[in-house]
Short mmCIF file of C-alpha atoms and ligand atoms in Angstrom, two decimals:
data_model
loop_
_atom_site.label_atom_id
_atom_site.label_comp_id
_atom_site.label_asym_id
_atom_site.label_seq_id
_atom_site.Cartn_x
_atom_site.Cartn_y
_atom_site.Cartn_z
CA UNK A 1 -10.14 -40.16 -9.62
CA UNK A 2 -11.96 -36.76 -10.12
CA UNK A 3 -9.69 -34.58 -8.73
CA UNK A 4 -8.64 -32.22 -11.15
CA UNK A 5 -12.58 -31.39 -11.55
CA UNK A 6 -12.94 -30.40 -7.85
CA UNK A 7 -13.37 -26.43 -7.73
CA UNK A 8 -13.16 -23.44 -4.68
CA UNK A 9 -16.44 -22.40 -4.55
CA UNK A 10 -17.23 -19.88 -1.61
CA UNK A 11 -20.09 -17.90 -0.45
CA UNK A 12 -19.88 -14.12 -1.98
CA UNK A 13 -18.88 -11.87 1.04
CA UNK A 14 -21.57 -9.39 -0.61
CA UNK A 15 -24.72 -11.23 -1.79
CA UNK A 16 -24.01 -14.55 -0.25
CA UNK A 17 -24.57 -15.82 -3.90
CA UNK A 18 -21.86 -19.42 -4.10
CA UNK A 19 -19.14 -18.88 -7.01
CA UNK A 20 -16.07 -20.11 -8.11
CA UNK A 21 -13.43 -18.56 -6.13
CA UNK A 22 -10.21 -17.48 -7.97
CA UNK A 23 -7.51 -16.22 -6.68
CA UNK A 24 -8.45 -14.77 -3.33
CA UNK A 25 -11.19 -12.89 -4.73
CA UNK A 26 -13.87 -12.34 -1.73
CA UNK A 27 -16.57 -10.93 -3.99
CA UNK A 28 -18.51 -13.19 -6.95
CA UNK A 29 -18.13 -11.28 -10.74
CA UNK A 30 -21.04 -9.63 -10.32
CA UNK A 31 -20.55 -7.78 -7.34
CA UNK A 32 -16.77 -7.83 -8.73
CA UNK A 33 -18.00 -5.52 -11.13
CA UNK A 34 -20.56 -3.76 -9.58
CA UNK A 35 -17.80 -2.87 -6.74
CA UNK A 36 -15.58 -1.79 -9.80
CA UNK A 37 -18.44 0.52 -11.28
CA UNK A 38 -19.20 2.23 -7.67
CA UNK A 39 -15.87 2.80 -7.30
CA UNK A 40 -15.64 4.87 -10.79
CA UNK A 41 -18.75 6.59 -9.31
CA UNK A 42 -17.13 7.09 -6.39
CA UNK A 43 -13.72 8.45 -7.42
CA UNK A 44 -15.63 10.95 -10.07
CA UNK A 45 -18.04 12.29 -6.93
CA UNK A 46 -15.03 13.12 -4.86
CA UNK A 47 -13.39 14.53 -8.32
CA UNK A 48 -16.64 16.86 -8.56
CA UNK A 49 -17.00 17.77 -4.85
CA UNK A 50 -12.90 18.65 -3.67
CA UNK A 51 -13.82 19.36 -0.65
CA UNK A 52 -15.86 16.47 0.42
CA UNK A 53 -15.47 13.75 3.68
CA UNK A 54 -15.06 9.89 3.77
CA UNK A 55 -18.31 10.06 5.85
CA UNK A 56 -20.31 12.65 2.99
CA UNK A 57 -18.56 10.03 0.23
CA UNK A 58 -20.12 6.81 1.77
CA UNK A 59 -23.43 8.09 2.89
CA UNK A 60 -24.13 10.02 -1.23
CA UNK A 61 -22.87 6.88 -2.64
CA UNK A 62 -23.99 4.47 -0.32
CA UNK A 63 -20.36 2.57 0.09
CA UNK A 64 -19.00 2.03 3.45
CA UNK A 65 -16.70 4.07 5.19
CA UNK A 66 -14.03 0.88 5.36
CA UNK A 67 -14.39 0.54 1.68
CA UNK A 68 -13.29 4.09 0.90
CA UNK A 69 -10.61 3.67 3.40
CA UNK A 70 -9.32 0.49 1.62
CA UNK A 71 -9.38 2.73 -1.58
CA UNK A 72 -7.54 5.14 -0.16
CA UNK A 73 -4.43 2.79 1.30
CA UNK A 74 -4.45 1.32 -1.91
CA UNK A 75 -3.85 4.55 -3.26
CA UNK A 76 -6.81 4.21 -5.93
CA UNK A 77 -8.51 6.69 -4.49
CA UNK A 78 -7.06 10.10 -3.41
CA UNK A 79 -8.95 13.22 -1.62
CA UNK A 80 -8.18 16.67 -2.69
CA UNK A 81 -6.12 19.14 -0.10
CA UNK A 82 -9.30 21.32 0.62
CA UNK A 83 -10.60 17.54 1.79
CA UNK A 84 -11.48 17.66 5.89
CA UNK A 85 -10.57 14.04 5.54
CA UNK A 86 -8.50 12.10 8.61
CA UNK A 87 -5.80 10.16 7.16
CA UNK A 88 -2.57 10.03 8.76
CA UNK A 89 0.30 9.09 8.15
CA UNK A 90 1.16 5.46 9.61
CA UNK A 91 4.61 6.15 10.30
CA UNK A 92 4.83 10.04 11.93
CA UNK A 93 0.90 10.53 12.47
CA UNK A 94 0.99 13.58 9.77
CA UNK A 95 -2.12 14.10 7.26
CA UNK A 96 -2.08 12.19 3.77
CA UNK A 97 -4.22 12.59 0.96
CA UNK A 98 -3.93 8.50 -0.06
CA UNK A 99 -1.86 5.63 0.60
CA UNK A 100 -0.57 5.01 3.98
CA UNK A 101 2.72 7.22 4.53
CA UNK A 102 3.15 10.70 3.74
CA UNK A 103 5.67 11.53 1.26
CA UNK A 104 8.57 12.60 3.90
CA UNK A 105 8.26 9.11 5.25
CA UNK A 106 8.27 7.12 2.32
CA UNK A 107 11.63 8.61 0.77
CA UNK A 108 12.90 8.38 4.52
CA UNK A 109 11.94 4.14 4.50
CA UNK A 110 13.28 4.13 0.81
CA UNK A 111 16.92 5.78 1.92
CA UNK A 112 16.89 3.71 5.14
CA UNK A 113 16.36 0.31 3.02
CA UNK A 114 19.26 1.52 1.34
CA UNK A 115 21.60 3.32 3.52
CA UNK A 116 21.06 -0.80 5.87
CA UNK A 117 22.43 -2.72 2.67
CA UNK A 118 25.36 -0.58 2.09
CA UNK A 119 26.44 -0.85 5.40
CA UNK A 120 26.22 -4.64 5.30
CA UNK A 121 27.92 -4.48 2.10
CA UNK A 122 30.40 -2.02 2.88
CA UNK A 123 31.93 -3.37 6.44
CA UNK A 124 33.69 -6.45 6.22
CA UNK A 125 35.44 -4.40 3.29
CA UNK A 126 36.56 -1.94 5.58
CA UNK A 127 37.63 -4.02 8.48
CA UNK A 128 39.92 -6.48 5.71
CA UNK A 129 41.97 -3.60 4.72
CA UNK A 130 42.42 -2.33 8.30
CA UNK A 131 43.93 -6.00 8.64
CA UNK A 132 45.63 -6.11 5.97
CA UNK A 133 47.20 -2.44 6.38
CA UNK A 134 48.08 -3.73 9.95
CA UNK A 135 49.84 -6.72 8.30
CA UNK A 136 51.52 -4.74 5.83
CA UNK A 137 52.84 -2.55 9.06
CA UNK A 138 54.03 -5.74 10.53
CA UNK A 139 56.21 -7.12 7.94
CA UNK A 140 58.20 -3.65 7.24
ZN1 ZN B 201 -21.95 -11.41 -5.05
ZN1 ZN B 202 5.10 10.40 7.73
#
């Protein structure tokens, strides 16, 4: 048996060009890297121009408009405030700069998360000593 020599190969989502896939990498090393390069490119023309658009971005630095998006959600990228960029918000539809919730939103989700597990953790505490104080009424 051969197995262990069998490798992923896939078709490069950019040049087409077969390579060995690793770990859910679309994009062969070369276009790896050239992707990695324009986005250096890309994050010092936005840098030099503050007040720049996703569509000026992708059409002087020939990347798509999806790309820079992806950049943005990641929060690799971010536009400047004098930006006339469209992001918003996913959560309450208010403009962002990068990433995908504004900052009002993101504490909120962070207390939420919280504020849930104390609850949970907090309740059947509660409701035991109600019992027992009931009990403790009962046998005086
Ligand atoms: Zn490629
Ligand atoms: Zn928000």
């Amino acid at each position: 048996m051969n197995g262990g020599d069998i490798m992923d190969v896939r078709n490069c989502k950019s040049c087409g060009k077969v390579f060995n896939y690793i770990g859910g990498q679309p994009l062969c090393p070369q276009c790896l890297k050239a992707m990695d390069d324009k986005f250096d490119d890309v994050k010092k023309y936005v840098y030099d121009h503050p007040g720049c658009g996703i569509q000026e971005v992708s059409e002087a630095m020939e990347v798509s408009v999806a790309t820079i998006r992806r950049w943005l959600k990641e929060e690799r990228l971010a536009f400047s405030e004098q930006s006339d960029i469209a992001l918003n918000c996913e959560n309450c539809g208010k403009r962002i700069l990068t990433g995908r919730f504004c900052k009002e939103c993101k504490n909120a989700m962070a207390h939420n998360l919280g504020n849930m597990y104390q609850t949970k953790v907090e309740e059947p505490k509660y409701e035991r000593k109600k019992i027992e104080n009931k009990m403790r009424f009962l046998e005086n």
